[in-house]
Short mmCIF file of N, CA and C in Angstrom, two decimals:
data_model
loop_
_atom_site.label_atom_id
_atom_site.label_comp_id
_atom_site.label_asym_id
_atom_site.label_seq_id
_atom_site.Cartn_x
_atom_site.Cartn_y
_atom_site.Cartn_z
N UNK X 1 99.56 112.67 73.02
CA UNK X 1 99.07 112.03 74.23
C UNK X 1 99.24 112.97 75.39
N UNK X 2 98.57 112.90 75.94
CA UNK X 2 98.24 113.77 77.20
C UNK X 2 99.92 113.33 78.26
N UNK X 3 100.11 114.24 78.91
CA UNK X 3 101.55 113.66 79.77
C UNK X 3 101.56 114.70 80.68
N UNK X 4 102.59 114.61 81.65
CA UNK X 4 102.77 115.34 83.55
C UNK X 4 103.43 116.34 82.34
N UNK X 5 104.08 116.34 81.89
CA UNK X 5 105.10 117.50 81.18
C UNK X 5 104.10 118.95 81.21
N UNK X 6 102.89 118.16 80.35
CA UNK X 6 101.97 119.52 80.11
C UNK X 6 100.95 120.08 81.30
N UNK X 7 101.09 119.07 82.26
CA UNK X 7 100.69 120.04 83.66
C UNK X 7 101.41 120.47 84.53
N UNK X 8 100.64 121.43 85.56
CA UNK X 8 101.62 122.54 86.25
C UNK X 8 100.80 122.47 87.75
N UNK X 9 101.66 122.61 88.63
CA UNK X 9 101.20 122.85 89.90
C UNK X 9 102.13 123.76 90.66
N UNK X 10 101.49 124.59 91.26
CA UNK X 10 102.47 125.38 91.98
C UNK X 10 102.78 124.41 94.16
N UNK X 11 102.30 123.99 94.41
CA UNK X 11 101.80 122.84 95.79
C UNK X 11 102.54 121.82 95.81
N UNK X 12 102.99 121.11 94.44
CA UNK X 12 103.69 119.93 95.12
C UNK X 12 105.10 120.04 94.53
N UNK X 13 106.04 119.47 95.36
CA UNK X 13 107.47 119.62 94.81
C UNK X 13 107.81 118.28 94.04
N UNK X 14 108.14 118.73 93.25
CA UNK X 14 109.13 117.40 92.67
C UNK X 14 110.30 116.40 93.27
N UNK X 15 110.06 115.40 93.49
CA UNK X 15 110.91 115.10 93.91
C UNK X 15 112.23 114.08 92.92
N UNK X 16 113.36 114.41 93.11
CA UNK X 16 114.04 113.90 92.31
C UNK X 16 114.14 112.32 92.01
N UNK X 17 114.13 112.32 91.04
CA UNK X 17 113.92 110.58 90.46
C UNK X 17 114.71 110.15 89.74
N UNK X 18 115.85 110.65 90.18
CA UNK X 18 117.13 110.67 89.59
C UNK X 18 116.87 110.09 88.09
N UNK X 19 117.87 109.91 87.14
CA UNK X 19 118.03 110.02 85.68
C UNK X 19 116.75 109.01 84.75
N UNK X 20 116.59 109.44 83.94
CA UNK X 20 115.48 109.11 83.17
C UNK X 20 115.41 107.42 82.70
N UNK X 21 114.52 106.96 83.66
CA UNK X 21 114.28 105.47 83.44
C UNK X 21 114.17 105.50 81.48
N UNK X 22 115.14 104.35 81.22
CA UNK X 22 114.66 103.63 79.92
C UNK X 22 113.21 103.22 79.44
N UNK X 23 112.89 103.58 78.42
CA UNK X 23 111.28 103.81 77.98
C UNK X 23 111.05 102.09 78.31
N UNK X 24 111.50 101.16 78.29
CA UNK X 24 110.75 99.90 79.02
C UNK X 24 110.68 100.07 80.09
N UNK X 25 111.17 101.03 81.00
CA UNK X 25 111.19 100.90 82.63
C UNK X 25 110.27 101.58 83.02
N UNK X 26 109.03 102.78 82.01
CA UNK X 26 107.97 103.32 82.66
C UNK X 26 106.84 103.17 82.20
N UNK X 27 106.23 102.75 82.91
CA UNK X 27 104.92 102.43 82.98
C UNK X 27 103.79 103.46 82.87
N UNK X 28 103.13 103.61 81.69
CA UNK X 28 102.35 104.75 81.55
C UNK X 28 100.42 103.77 81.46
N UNK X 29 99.89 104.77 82.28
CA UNK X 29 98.29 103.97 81.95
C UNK X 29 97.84 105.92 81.49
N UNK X 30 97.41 105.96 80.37
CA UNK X 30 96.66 106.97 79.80
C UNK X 30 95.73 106.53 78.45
N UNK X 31 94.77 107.63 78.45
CA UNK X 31 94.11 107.19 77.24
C UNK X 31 94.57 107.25 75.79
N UNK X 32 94.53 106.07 75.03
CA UNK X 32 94.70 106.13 73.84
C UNK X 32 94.55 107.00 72.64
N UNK X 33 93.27 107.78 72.97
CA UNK X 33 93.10 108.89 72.23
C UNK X 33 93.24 110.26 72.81
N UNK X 34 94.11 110.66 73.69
CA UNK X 34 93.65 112.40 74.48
C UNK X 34 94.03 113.08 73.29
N UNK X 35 93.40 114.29 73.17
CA UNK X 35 93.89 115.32 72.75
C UNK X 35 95.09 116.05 72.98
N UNK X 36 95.83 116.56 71.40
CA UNK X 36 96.77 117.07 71.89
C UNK X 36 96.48 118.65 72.43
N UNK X 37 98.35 119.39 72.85
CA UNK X 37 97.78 120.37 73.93
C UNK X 37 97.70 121.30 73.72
N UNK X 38 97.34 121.96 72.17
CA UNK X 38 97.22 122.83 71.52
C UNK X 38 95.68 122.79 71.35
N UNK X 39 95.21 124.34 70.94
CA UNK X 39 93.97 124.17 71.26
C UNK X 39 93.37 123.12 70.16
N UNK X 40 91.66 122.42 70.30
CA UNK X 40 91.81 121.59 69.25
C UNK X 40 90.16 122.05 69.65
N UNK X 41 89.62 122.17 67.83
CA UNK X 41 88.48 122.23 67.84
C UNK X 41 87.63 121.41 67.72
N UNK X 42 85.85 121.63 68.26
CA UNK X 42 85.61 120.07 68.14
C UNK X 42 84.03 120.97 67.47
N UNK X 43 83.24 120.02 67.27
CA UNK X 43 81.82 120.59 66.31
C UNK X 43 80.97 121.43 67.33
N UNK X 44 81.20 121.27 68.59
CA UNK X 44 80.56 122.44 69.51
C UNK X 44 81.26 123.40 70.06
N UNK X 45 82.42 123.18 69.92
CA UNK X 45 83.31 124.82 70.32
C UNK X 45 84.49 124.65 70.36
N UNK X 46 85.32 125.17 70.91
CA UNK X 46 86.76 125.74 71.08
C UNK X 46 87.29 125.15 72.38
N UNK X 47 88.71 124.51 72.80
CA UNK X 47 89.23 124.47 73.72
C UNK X 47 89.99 125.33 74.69
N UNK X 48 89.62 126.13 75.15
CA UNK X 48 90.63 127.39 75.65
C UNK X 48 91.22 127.05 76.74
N UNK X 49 92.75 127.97 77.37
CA UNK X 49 93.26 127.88 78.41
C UNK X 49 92.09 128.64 79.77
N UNK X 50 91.89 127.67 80.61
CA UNK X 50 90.78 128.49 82.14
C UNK X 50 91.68 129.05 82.50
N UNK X 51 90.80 130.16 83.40
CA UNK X 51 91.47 131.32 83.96
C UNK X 51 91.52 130.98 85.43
N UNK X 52 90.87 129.90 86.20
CA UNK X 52 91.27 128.80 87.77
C UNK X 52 91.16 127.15 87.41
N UNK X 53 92.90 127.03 87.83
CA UNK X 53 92.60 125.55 87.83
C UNK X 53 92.93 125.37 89.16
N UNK X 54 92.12 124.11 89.59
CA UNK X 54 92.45 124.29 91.27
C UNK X 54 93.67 123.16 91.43
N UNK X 55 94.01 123.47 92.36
CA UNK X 55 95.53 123.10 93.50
C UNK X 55 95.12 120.94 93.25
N UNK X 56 96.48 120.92 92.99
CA UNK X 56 96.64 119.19 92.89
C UNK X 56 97.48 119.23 93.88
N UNK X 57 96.97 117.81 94.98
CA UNK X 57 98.01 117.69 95.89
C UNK X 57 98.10 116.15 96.21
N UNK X 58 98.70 115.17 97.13
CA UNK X 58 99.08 114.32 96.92
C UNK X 58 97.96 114.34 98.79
N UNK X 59 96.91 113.60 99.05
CA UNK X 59 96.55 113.22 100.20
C UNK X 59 97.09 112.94 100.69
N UNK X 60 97.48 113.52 101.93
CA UNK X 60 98.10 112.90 103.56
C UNK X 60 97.50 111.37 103.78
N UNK X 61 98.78 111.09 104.28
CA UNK X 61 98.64 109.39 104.20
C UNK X 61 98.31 108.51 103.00
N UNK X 62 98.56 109.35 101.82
CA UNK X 62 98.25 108.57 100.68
C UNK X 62 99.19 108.31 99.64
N UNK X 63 100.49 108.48 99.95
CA UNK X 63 101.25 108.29 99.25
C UNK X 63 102.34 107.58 98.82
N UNK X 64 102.03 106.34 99.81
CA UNK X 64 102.74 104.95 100.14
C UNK X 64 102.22 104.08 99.92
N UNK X 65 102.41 103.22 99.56
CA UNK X 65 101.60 101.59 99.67
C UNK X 65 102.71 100.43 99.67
N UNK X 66 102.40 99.65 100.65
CA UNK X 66 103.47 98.96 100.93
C UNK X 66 102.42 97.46 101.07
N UNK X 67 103.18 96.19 100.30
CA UNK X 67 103.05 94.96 100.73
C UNK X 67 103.86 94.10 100.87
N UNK X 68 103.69 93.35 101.92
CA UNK X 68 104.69 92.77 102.84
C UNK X 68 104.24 90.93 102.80
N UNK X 69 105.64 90.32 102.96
CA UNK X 69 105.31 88.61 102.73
C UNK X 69 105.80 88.23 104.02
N UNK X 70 105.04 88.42 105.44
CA UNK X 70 105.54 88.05 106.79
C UNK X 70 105.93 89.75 106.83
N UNK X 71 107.45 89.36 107.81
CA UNK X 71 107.86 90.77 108.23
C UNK X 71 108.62 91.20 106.63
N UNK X 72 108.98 90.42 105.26
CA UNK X 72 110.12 90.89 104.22
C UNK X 72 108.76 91.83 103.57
N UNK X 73 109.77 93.05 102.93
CA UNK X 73 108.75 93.40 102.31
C UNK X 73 109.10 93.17 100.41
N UNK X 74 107.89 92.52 99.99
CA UNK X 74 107.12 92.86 98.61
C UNK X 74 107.54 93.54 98.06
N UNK X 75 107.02 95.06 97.85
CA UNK X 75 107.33 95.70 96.78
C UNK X 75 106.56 97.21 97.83
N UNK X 76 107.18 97.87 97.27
CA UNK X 76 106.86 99.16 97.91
C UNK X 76 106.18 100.34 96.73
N UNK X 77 105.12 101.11 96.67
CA UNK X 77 105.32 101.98 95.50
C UNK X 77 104.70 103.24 96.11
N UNK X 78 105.47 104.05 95.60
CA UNK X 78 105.54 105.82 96.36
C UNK X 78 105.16 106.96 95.13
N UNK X 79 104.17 107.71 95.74
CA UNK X 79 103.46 108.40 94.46
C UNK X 79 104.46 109.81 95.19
N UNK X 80 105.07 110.67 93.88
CA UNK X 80 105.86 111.59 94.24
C UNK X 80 105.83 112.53 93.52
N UNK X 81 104.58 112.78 92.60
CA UNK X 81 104.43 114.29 91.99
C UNK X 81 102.84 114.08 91.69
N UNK X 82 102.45 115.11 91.71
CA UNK X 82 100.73 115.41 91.44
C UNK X 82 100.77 116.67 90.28
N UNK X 83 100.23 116.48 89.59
CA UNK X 83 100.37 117.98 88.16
C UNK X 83 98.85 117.53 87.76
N UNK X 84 98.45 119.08 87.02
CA UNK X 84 97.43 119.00 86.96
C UNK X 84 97.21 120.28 85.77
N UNK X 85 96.31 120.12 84.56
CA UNK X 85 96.05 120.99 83.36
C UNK X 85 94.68 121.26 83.41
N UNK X 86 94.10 122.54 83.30
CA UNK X 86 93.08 122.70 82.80
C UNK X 86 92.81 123.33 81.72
N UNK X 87 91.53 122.94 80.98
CA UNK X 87 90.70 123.50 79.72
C UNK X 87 89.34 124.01 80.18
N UNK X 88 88.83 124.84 79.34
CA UNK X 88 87.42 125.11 79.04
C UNK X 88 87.52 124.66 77.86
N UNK X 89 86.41 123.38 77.92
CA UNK X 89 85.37 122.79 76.96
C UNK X 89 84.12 122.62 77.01
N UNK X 90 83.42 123.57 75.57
CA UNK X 90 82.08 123.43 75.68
C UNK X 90 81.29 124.08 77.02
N UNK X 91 82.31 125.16 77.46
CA UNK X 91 81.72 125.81 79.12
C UNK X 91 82.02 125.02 79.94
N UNK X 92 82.82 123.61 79.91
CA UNK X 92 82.87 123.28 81.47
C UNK X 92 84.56 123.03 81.71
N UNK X 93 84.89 123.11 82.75
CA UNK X 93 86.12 122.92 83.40
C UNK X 93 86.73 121.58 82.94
N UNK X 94 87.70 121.14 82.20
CA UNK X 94 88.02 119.82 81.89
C UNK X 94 89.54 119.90 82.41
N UNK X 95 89.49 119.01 83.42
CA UNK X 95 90.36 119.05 84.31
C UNK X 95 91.64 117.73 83.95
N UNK X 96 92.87 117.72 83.56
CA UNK X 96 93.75 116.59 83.02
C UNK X 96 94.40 116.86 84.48
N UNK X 97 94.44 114.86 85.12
CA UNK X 97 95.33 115.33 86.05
C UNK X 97 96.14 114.20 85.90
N UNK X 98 97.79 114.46 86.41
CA UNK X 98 98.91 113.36 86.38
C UNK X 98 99.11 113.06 87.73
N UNK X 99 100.08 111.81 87.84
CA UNK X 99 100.25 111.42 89.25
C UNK X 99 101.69 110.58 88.52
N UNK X 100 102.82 110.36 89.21
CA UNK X 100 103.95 110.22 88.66
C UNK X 100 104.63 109.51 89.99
N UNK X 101 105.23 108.42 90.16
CA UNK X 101 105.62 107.60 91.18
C UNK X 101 106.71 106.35 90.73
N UNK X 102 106.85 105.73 91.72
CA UNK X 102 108.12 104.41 91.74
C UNK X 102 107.59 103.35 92.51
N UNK X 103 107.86 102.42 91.65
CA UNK X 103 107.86 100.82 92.47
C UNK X 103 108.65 100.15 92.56
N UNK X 104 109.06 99.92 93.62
CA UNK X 104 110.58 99.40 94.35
C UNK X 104 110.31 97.91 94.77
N UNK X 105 110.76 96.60 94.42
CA UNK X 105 110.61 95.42 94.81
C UNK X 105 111.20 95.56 96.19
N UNK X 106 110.72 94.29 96.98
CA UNK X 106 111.83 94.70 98.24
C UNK X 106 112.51 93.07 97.80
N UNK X 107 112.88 92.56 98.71
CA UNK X 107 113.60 91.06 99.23
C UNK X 107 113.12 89.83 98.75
N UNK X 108 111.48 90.44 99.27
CA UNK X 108 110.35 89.07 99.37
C UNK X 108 110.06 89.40 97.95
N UNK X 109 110.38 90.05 96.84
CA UNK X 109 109.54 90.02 95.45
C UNK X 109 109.31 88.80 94.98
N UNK X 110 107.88 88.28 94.29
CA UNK X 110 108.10 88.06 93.36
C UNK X 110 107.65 87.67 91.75
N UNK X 111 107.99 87.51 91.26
CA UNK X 111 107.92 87.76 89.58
C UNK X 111 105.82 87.62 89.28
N UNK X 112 105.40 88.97 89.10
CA UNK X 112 104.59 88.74 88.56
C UNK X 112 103.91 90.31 88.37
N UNK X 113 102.75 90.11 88.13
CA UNK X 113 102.20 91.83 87.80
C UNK X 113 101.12 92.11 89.38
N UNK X 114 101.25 93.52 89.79
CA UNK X 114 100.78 94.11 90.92
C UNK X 114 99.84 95.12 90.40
N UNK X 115 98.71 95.25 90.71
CA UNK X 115 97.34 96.38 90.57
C UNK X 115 97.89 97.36 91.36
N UNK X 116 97.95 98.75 90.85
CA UNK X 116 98.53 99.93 91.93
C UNK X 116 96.86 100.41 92.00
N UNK X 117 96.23 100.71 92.91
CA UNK X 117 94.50 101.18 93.22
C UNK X 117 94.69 102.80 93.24
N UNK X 118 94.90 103.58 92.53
CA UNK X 118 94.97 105.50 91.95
C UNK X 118 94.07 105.93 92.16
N UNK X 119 93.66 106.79 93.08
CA UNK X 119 92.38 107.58 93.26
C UNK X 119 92.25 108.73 93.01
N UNK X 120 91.69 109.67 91.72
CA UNK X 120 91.76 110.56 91.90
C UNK X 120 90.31 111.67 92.22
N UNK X 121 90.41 112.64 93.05
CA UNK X 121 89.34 113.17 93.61
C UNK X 121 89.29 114.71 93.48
N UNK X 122 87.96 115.74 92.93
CA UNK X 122 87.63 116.77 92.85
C UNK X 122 86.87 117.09 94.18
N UNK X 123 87.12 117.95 94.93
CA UNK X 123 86.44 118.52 95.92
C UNK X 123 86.31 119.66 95.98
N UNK X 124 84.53 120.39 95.93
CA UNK X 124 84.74 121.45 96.02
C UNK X 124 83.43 121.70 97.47
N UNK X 125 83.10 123.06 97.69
CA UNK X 125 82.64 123.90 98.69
C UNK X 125 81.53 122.63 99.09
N UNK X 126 80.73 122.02 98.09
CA UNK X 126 79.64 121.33 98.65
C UNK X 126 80.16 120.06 98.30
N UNK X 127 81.06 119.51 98.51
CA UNK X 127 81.57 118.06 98.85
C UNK X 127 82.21 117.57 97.77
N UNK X 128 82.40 116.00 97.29
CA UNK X 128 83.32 115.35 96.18
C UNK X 128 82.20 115.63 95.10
N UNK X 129 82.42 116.40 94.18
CA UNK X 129 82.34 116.42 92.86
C UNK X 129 82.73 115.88 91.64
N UNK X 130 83.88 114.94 91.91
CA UNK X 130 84.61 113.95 90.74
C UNK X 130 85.18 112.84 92.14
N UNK X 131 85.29 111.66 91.57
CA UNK X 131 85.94 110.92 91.70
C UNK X 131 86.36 109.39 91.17
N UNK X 132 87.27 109.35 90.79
CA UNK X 132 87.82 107.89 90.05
C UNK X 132 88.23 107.10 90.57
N UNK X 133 88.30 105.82 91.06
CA UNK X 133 89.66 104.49 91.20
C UNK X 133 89.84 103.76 90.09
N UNK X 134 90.95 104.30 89.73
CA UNK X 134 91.81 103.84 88.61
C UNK X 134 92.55 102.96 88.83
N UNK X 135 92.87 101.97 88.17
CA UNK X 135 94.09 100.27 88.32
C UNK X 135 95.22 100.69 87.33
N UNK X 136 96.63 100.54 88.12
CA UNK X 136 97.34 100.70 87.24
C UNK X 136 98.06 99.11 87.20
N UNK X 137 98.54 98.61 86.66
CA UNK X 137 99.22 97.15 86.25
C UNK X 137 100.66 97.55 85.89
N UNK X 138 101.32 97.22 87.24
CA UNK X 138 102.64 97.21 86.71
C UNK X 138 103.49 95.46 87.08
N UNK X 139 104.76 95.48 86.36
CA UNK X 139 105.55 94.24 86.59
C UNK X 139 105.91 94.28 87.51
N UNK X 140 106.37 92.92 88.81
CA UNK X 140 107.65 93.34 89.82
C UNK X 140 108.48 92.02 89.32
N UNK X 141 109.69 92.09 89.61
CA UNK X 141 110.74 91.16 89.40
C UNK X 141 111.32 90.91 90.84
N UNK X 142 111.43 89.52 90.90
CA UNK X 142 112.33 89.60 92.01
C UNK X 142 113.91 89.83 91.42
N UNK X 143 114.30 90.23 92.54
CA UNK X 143 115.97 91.03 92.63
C UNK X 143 116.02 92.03 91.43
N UNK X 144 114.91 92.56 91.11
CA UNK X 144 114.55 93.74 89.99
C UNK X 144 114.81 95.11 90.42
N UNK X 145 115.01 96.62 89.79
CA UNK X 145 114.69 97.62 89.92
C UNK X 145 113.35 98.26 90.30
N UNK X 146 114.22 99.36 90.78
CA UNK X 146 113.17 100.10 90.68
C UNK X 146 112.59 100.97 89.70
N UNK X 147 111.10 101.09 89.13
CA UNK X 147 110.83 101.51 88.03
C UNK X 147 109.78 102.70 88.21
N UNK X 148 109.86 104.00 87.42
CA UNK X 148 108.66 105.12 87.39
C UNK X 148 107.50 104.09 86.63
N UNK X 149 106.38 105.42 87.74
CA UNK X 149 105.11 104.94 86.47
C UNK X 149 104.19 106.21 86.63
N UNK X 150 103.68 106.30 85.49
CA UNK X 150 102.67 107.37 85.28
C UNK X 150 101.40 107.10 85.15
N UNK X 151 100.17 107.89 85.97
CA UNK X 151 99.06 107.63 85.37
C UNK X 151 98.58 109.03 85.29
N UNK X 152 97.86 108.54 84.50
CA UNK X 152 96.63 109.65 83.84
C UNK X 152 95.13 109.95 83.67
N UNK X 153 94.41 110.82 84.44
CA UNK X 153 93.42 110.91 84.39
C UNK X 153 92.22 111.94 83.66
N UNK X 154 91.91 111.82 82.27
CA UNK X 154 91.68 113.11 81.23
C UNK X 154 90.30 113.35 81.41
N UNK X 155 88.97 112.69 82.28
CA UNK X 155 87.58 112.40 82.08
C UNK X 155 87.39 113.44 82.96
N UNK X 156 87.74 114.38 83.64
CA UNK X 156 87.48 114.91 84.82
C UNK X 156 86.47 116.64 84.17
N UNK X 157 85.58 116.41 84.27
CA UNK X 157 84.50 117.51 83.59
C UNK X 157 83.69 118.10 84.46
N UNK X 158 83.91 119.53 85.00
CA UNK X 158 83.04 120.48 85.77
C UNK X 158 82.78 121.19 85.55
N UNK X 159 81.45 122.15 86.25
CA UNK X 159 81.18 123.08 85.88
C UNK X 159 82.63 124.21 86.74
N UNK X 160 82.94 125.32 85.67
CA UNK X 160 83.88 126.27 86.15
C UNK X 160 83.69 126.47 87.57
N UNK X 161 84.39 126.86 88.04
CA UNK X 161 84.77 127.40 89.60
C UNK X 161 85.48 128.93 89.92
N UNK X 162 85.33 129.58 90.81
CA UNK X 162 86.26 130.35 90.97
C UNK X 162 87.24 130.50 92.15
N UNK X 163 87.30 129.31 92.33
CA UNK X 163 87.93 128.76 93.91
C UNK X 163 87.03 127.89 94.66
N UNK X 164 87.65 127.47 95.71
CA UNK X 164 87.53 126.35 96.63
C UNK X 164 87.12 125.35 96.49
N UNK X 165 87.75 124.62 95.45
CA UNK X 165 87.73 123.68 94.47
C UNK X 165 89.37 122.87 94.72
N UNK X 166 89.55 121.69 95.36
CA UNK X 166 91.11 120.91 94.86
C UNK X 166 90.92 119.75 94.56
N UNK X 167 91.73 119.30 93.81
CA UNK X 167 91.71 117.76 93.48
C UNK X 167 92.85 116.87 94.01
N UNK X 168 92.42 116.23 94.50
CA UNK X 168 93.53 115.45 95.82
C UNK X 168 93.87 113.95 94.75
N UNK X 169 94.51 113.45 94.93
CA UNK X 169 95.16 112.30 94.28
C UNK X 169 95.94 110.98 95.78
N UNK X 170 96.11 110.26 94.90
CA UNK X 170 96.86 108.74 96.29
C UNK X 170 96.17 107.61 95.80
N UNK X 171 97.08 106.40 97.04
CA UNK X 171 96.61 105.30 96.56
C UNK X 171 95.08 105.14 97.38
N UNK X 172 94.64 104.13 96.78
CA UNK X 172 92.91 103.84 97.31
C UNK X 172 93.01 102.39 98.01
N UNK X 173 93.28 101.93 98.94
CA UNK X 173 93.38 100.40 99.20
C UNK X 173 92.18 100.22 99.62
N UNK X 174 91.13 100.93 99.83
CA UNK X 174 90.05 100.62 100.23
C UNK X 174 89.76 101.01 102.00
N UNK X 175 88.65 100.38 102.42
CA UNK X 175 88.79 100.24 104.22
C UNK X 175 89.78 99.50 104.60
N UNK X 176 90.12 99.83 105.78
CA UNK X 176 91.45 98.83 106.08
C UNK X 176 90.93 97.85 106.98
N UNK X 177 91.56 96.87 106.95
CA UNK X 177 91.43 95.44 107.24
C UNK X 177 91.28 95.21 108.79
N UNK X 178 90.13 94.43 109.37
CA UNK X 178 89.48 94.09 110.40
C UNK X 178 90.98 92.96 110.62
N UNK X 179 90.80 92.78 112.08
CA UNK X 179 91.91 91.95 112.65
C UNK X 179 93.28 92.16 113.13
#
């Protein structure tokens, strides 16, 4: 299965997430079938390592999402690493990108499942070239932990580049609210 382990970014720092949540405590949305990360052949060609993968970064102002019940707050969830793998397949750029974060109940939690809205976006010289909103479904508990979650995005297919090309990542809440 495809995972953050096997991507690399030199742009975003890790931030510590202190000791390794228990495998019920993380929440993974990836595809069921990715390829593993060795090369893997398919009836039209070869998977090779590209020679530019472009810069994953976490959008300004996009890396919070907070909902609130009055002034208590809900549940908070903070996206805190962006990684990103590339392949040449079949001649085009196949771009695997991760996004790796925490959801923190606050006060006001309570007990049920929350849609996290994941956007991930290719931009290059002549405008957005990829883009996804992805749903991730995680649990909140009231008086619960806080829990990692991972998502994954493997569909991302371009033609090669040789720069000025990044793929930005965050949450997507949409337009923001009149009133």
């Amino acid at each position: 299965a495809a995972s953050l382990a096997a991507c690399t970014t030199d742009s975003v720092q890790n931030t510590d997430l202190g000791p390794p949540a228990a495998a019920s405590e993380v929440a993974t949305a990836e595809p069921a079938s990715a390829p593993d990360d060795a090369a893997v052949r398919t009836a039209a060609g070869e998977r090779t390592e590209a020679r530019f993968c472009p810069q994953a970064s976490i959008r300004e102002g996009t890396s919070t999402m907070q909902n609130k019940d009055g002034d208590a707050l809900d549940y908070q969830a903070v996206i805190v690493n962006a990684k990103r793998d590339c392949r040449i397949v079949n001649g085009q750029l196949q771009i695997t990108v991760g996004v790796e974060g925490r959801l923190m109940p606050g006060r006001a939690a309570k007990n049920r499942t929350v849609e996290l809205p994941i956007r991930v976006a290719v931009v290059g010289q002549d405008g957005v070239v990829y883009s996804n909103l992805g749903k991730l479904s995680l649990s909140v508990q009231k008086g619960g932990t806080a829990q990692t979650f991972r998502y994954v995005d493997d569909k991302i297919l371009i033609a090669p580049a040789a720069g000025g090309v990044i793929v930005y990542t965050g949450f997507d809440e949409g337009p923001p609210k009149q009133g």
